[in-house]
Amino acid sequence: MISILQPLIPHYRSEFFKKLGKSTQFKLFTYEDSATLDRQRLENSYIKSEHIWNIKLGPFLIYSPFGFLPSKQLVLMLHIGHLTTWLLLFTKFIHKKEIILWGHGISVKRYLVEEKKPSLLMKLMIKLSDKIWLYTEKEKKIWKDVFPDKLIVSLNNTIDGLGEIALNKNLIKDEIKIKHKIRHDKCFIFCARFETPHRRVDLLIQLITKYQKNYGFIIIGAGKFKPDFSSFDNVYDYGSLYDTAIKNDLFFIADIYIQPAWVGLSIVEAMAHSLPIFTFKRSADVLQCVEYEYLIDGYNSMIFDDLDSFYDRFSCLSDDEIVVMGEHARDYVQKNLTMQVMVENAQNSFNKTK
C-alpha cells in the first residue's frame, strides 16, 4: 500500500489518480477542506480521499501522519513548510518507510535566482528523501546536477480530457461563432483564474486596447484580481466556465492562446487544441510557472521581450505561420504531455532506485 498526500484533489487530477489506481494500490489523503476549492475557484474531483487532521501556523503545516502507518511508501509534498514531513524525513531510520517527495523543485517567484543557486532548505529536504517527483524536465535537470545518484522523475505535468479534443478545425467554425455571438474574424483566448496579480493583467488590457478594432479576446476565468472588461466591445467574457462543451467550442474558434505571465496547465489545454501560446519572457517582473518550459519560441509559441516586441513580431506573422505553430503545439502535447505518459512516469518510479 502507498499513501499519497495532497492539499486537495481538483478535477484536473482525476484522470491521473484513476489511471494510477489501475496498476498501483494507494490511498489518498488531503488536508484542505472543500471551502478551499471554492476560494481557488476549482472544480472538485470525483476521486475519493481521506481528510486528515492538520493545523496551520502561518506558512507552516502540521498534519497527522497516523493514517500512513500501514504504508511502506509515502508520497508527500515537496514543501519546506510541512513540518510533519520534516519529522518523517528525519525519523526514517525508525519507521523505515520510503519517502517520495512530489512538487515544484523551484520557487516560481524566485525562479531566476534558484535555477542558478537552489534553495538550501529544498536541497536538504531532497537529500533526506528517497525519490523525487517533479513536474518538468527543466526542474529535473537542475536537481540532477546537485544529486546525480538520486532517483528524480519528471512527471511531465498535464491535465485530463485532452484525448476528447477534436483533431482538426473544420468548416463549421463560423457556425460555432454565430452560436456564441462571436463577431470577430480572428480571436485570442485567455483561460486562467484571476487569483494572483502575477497574471500581469495590465499587459493583457494593453493588448486588448491595441487590437480593439481587429481582434476579439475570449476571456475565461474569475477571481479577485479580475478587471472589468465591460468597456471593451472586443472582449467576450465567460467568467468561470466548467461546461466542457462550451469551453471546447471557444478554444475551437480561437486562433491564439494569450497569457502574458504566470502560465500554467491552461497552456497544455490550449496546445492540445492546436493553439500557439503567446506570452512574455520570464523576468523579475514577469513570473512564469514551471509549465513555461513546454514553450519553444517560434515553434509552438511566441515569447516576447516586451510590448514593443509583441507589436513588431506579431505584425509580421502570417495566418499560415500561426497555424503551423498551432500544429507544432498539438504535436508537442501528443508526444510529451499525455496523461498516460504522466502516469507511467509515476508508476515506473515506485520500484526503481536510480
XYZ file of C-alpha atoms in Angstrom:
354
model
C 0.000 0.000 0.000
C 1.138 3.541 -0.852
C -0.093 6.686 0.899
C -0.278 9.904 -1.140
C -0.747 13.312 0.468
C -2.208 16.267 -1.428
C -3.807 19.557 -0.333
C -6.999 18.625 -2.207
C -7.983 16.746 -5.363
C -9.144 19.167 -8.084
C -10.924 17.939 -11.191
C -7.836 18.123 -13.402
C -6.090 15.451 -11.272
C -8.959 12.940 -11.563
C -7.678 11.000 -14.562
C -4.144 10.814 -13.168
C -5.265 9.089 -9.977
C -7.821 6.954 -11.806
C -5.211 5.600 -14.216
C -2.587 5.238 -11.497
C -5.052 3.173 -9.461
C -5.379 0.562 -12.219
C -1.897 -0.780 -11.521
C -0.969 0.690 -8.127
C -2.739 0.287 -4.805
C -2.742 3.593 -2.956
C -4.758 5.693 -0.562
C -5.221 9.434 -0.937
C -5.076 11.839 1.991
C -5.912 15.567 1.865
C -5.529 18.368 4.386
C -7.541 21.218 2.813
C -11.318 21.418 3.073
C -13.892 21.876 0.317
C -14.074 25.615 1.009
C -10.544 25.902 -0.396
C -11.801 24.633 -3.745
C -14.408 27.393 -3.771
C -11.884 30.068 -2.808
C -9.494 28.940 -5.521
C -12.373 28.597 -7.980
C -11.591 24.950 -8.684
C -13.995 22.144 -9.507
C -13.972 19.155 -7.151
C -12.804 15.720 -8.268
C -14.844 12.537 -8.072
C -11.768 10.747 -6.704
C -12.243 9.855 -3.041
C -9.732 10.889 -0.390
C -9.484 10.871 3.393
C -9.205 14.198 5.166
C -6.530 14.229 7.886
C -6.233 16.402 10.964
C -3.941 19.378 10.490
C -3.117 22.790 11.857
C -1.640 25.757 10.002
C 0.756 28.206 11.588
C 1.349 30.918 9.002
C 3.312 29.272 6.163
C 3.818 26.078 8.200
C 1.677 22.953 8.293
C 1.472 20.226 10.915
C -0.616 17.205 9.933
C -1.403 13.814 11.423
C 0.713 11.028 9.880
C -1.057 8.150 11.649
C -3.170 7.224 8.613
C 0.086 6.421 6.809
C 1.070 3.636 9.263
C 0.042 0.650 7.041
C 2.024 2.008 4.073
C 5.603 1.199 3.169
C 5.846 4.045 0.660
C 4.733 7.635 1.226
C 4.277 10.252 -1.474
C 4.417 13.537 0.431
C 4.672 17.098 -0.767
C 7.945 18.764 -1.631
C 7.141 21.747 0.558
C 9.607 23.154 3.086
C 6.763 24.474 5.240
C 5.378 20.999 6.008
C 6.792 20.370 9.485
C 5.421 16.831 9.777
C 7.162 15.914 6.536
C 10.469 17.078 8.049
C 9.763 14.903 11.097
C 9.089 11.862 8.923
C 12.257 12.507 6.914
C 14.454 12.787 9.999
C 12.952 9.646 11.568
C 13.201 7.338 8.562
C 15.680 5.182 10.444
C 12.852 4.419 12.885
C 9.756 3.955 10.714
C 11.667 2.517 7.691
C 9.244 3.972 5.132
C 10.343 5.057 1.667
C 9.533 8.731 1.150
C 8.860 10.208 -2.273
C 8.507 13.979 -2.388
C 6.237 15.423 -5.098
C 6.062 19.082 -6.078
C 7.767 22.069 -7.604
C 11.518 21.849 -7.385
C 11.896 25.576 -7.675
C 10.057 28.667 -6.473
C 8.128 30.453 -9.205
C 8.708 33.799 -7.505
C 12.458 33.180 -7.072
C 12.985 31.194 -10.252
C 15.762 33.288 -11.776
C 17.804 33.010 -8.572
C 17.082 29.388 -7.702
C 17.746 27.967 -11.166
C 21.374 29.033 -10.599
C 21.516 28.565 -6.824
C 18.903 26.126 -5.481
C 17.291 26.710 -2.103
C 19.338 25.290 0.792
C 16.249 24.083 2.646
C 14.914 22.449 -0.509
C 18.323 20.866 -1.011
C 18.242 19.358 2.489
C 14.687 18.110 2.045
C 15.545 16.400 -1.243
C 18.729 14.925 0.239
C 16.753 13.316 3.074
C 14.142 11.824 0.712
C 14.390 8.572 -1.238
C 12.895 9.755 -4.529
C 11.565 12.954 -6.091
C 8.647 13.646 -8.436
C 8.961 16.974 -10.238
C 6.762 18.480 -12.917
C 9.159 19.244 -15.777
C 12.467 18.161 -17.292
C 13.980 21.570 -16.509
C 13.432 21.066 -12.758
C 14.799 17.529 -13.038
C 17.961 18.767 -14.745
C 18.544 21.400 -12.040
C 18.381 18.822 -9.256
C 20.180 16.030 -11.119
C 23.174 18.352 -11.267
C 23.028 18.536 -7.461
C 22.109 14.895 -6.742
C 23.226 12.789 -9.741
C 22.641 9.478 -7.930
C 19.131 10.168 -6.636
C 16.047 8.961 -8.497
C 14.436 12.161 -9.756
C 11.439 11.831 -12.071
C 9.881 14.415 -14.345
C 6.179 13.575 -14.465
C 5.539 15.965 -17.386
C 2.631 17.715 -15.692
C -0.551 17.651 -17.748
C -4.355 17.548 -17.483
C -7.056 15.059 -18.384
C -9.548 15.148 -21.221
C -7.037 16.005 -23.938
C -7.993 12.925 -25.936
C -11.526 14.273 -26.340
C -10.362 17.376 -28.194
C -11.115 17.435 -31.921
C -8.142 16.722 -34.152
C -8.806 19.295 -36.834
C -10.563 22.608 -37.210
C -13.191 22.293 -39.902
C -15.803 24.146 -41.893
C -18.271 24.670 -39.036
C -16.043 27.195 -37.254
C -18.171 30.095 -38.499
C -21.349 28.350 -37.342
C -19.923 27.975 -33.832
C -19.013 31.677 -33.816
C -22.590 32.561 -34.704
C -23.841 30.215 -31.978
C -21.758 32.041 -29.358
C -22.234 35.505 -30.884
C -18.526 35.968 -31.613
C -18.320 38.742 -34.185
C -14.573 38.915 -34.802
C -12.890 37.006 -37.590
C -9.721 36.427 -35.520
C -9.683 35.733 -31.787
C -7.270 35.369 -28.899
C -8.366 33.270 -25.934
C -7.300 33.587 -22.280
C -8.224 30.893 -19.747
C -6.942 31.228 -16.176
C -8.070 32.166 -12.682
C -7.519 35.803 -11.694
C -6.359 34.855 -8.196
C -2.891 36.422 -8.350
C -1.567 39.800 -9.533
C 1.258 37.916 -11.250
C -1.005 37.193 -14.242
C 0.020 40.699 -15.436
C -3.486 41.705 -16.438
C -2.102 45.173 -17.157
C -0.313 43.745 -20.185
C -3.455 41.900 -21.287
C -5.510 45.108 -21.145
C -2.930 46.958 -23.226
C -3.123 44.222 -25.872
C -6.927 44.288 -25.839
C -6.794 48.063 -26.328
C -4.164 47.901 -29.059
C -6.102 45.342 -31.133
C -9.582 46.578 -30.309
C -10.578 47.041 -33.947
C -9.250 43.802 -35.404
C -9.159 41.030 -32.798
C -11.615 39.535 -30.358
C -10.488 38.379 -26.904
C -12.321 35.445 -25.333
C -11.842 35.530 -21.557
C -12.492 32.507 -19.346
C -11.863 32.856 -15.625
C -12.826 34.722 -12.468
C -11.110 35.913 -9.328
C -10.458 38.855 -7.047
C -7.847 40.371 -9.386
C -10.064 40.240 -12.450
C -10.589 43.655 -14.079
C -13.857 44.940 -15.503
C -13.824 44.149 -19.228
C -17.290 45.575 -19.899
C -15.975 48.722 -21.595
C -14.297 46.693 -24.358
C -16.514 45.669 -27.248
C -13.909 43.159 -28.437
C -13.962 41.133 -25.179
C -16.222 38.108 -24.773
C -16.182 37.424 -21.046
C -17.400 33.994 -19.912
C -16.296 34.157 -16.266
C -15.867 30.805 -14.502
C -16.726 28.132 -17.020
C -16.953 24.405 -16.254
C -19.184 23.381 -19.161
C -16.744 21.313 -21.228
C -18.789 21.539 -24.424
C -18.883 25.355 -24.373
C -15.241 25.563 -23.368
C -14.212 23.291 -26.239
C -16.254 25.435 -28.632
C -14.431 28.576 -27.501
C -10.979 27.019 -27.839
C -12.036 25.608 -31.198
C -12.908 29.010 -32.683
C -9.881 30.805 -31.227
C -6.683 31.317 -33.210
C -4.114 32.083 -30.486
C -3.865 31.478 -26.753
C -2.730 34.620 -24.904
C -1.499 34.766 -21.312
C 1.099 37.435 -20.526
C 2.517 35.755 -17.398
C 2.144 33.003 -14.791
C 1.368 30.400 -17.480
C 0.422 27.009 -16.084
C -1.638 23.968 -17.079
C -4.034 26.061 -19.169
C -1.405 26.228 -21.882
C -1.449 22.414 -22.169
C -5.171 22.526 -22.885
C -4.661 25.293 -25.437
C -1.796 23.437 -27.146
C -3.965 20.315 -27.391
C -6.466 22.493 -29.266
C -3.731 23.353 -31.804
C -3.284 26.881 -30.486
C 0.134 28.544 -30.287
C 0.879 30.200 -26.944
C 1.665 33.921 -26.798
C 3.358 35.103 -23.608
C 6.238 37.207 -22.317
C 9.773 36.235 -21.396
C 10.359 35.208 -17.792
C 11.959 38.043 -15.837
C 11.918 39.685 -12.423
C 8.707 41.466 -13.461
C 7.130 38.654 -15.468
C 6.843 35.486 -13.403
C 6.179 32.176 -15.129
C 5.211 28.790 -13.690
C 7.161 25.615 -14.455
C 4.958 24.740 -17.464
C 6.614 27.683 -19.234
C 9.349 25.147 -20.064
C 6.987 23.470 -22.538
C 7.179 26.536 -24.777
C 9.653 26.798 -27.643
C 9.750 30.292 -29.100
C 8.902 30.309 -32.790
C 7.971 26.612 -32.778
C 4.862 26.177 -30.618
C 4.740 29.655 -29.146
C 5.821 33.262 -29.356
C 7.703 34.546 -26.318
C 8.023 38.330 -26.389
C 10.542 40.547 -24.620
C 8.046 43.383 -24.077
C 5.005 45.020 -25.647
C 7.008 46.649 -28.449
C 8.447 43.243 -29.293
C 4.906 41.839 -29.335
C 3.642 44.514 -31.719
C 6.626 44.187 -34.071
C 6.788 40.399 -34.261
C 3.033 39.844 -34.368
C 2.623 42.307 -37.244
C 5.000 40.176 -39.322
C 3.250 36.868 -38.662
C 1.115 35.328 -41.377
C -2.012 33.264 -40.733
C -0.209 30.209 -42.095
C 2.667 30.629 -39.630
C 0.190 30.823 -36.743
C -1.498 27.616 -37.946
C 1.843 25.800 -38.223
C 2.840 26.828 -34.695
C -0.526 25.526 -33.501
C 0.124 22.184 -35.202
C 3.528 22.027 -33.518
C 1.856 22.767 -30.187
C -0.518 19.845 -30.583
C 2.316 17.542 -31.695
C 4.281 18.506 -28.581
C 1.338 17.563 -26.358
C 0.796 14.229 -28.114
C 4.460 13.265 -27.792
C 5.218 14.590 -24.313
C 2.157 15.579 -22.315
C -0.423 12.813 -22.464
C -1.892 11.578 -19.192
C -0.575 8.115 -19.971
C 2.989 9.455 -20.027
C 2.481 11.203 -16.682
C 1.039 8.076 -15.069
C 3.775 5.810 -16.445
C 6.460 8.172 -15.174
C 4.955 7.917 -11.686
C 4.367 4.159 -11.810
C 7.857 3.324 -13.020
C 9.449 5.210 -10.133
C 7.951 3.074 -7.366
C 10.277 0.115 -7.889
C 13.334 1.974 -9.184
C 16.248 3.118 -7.055
C 18.116 5.404 -9.533
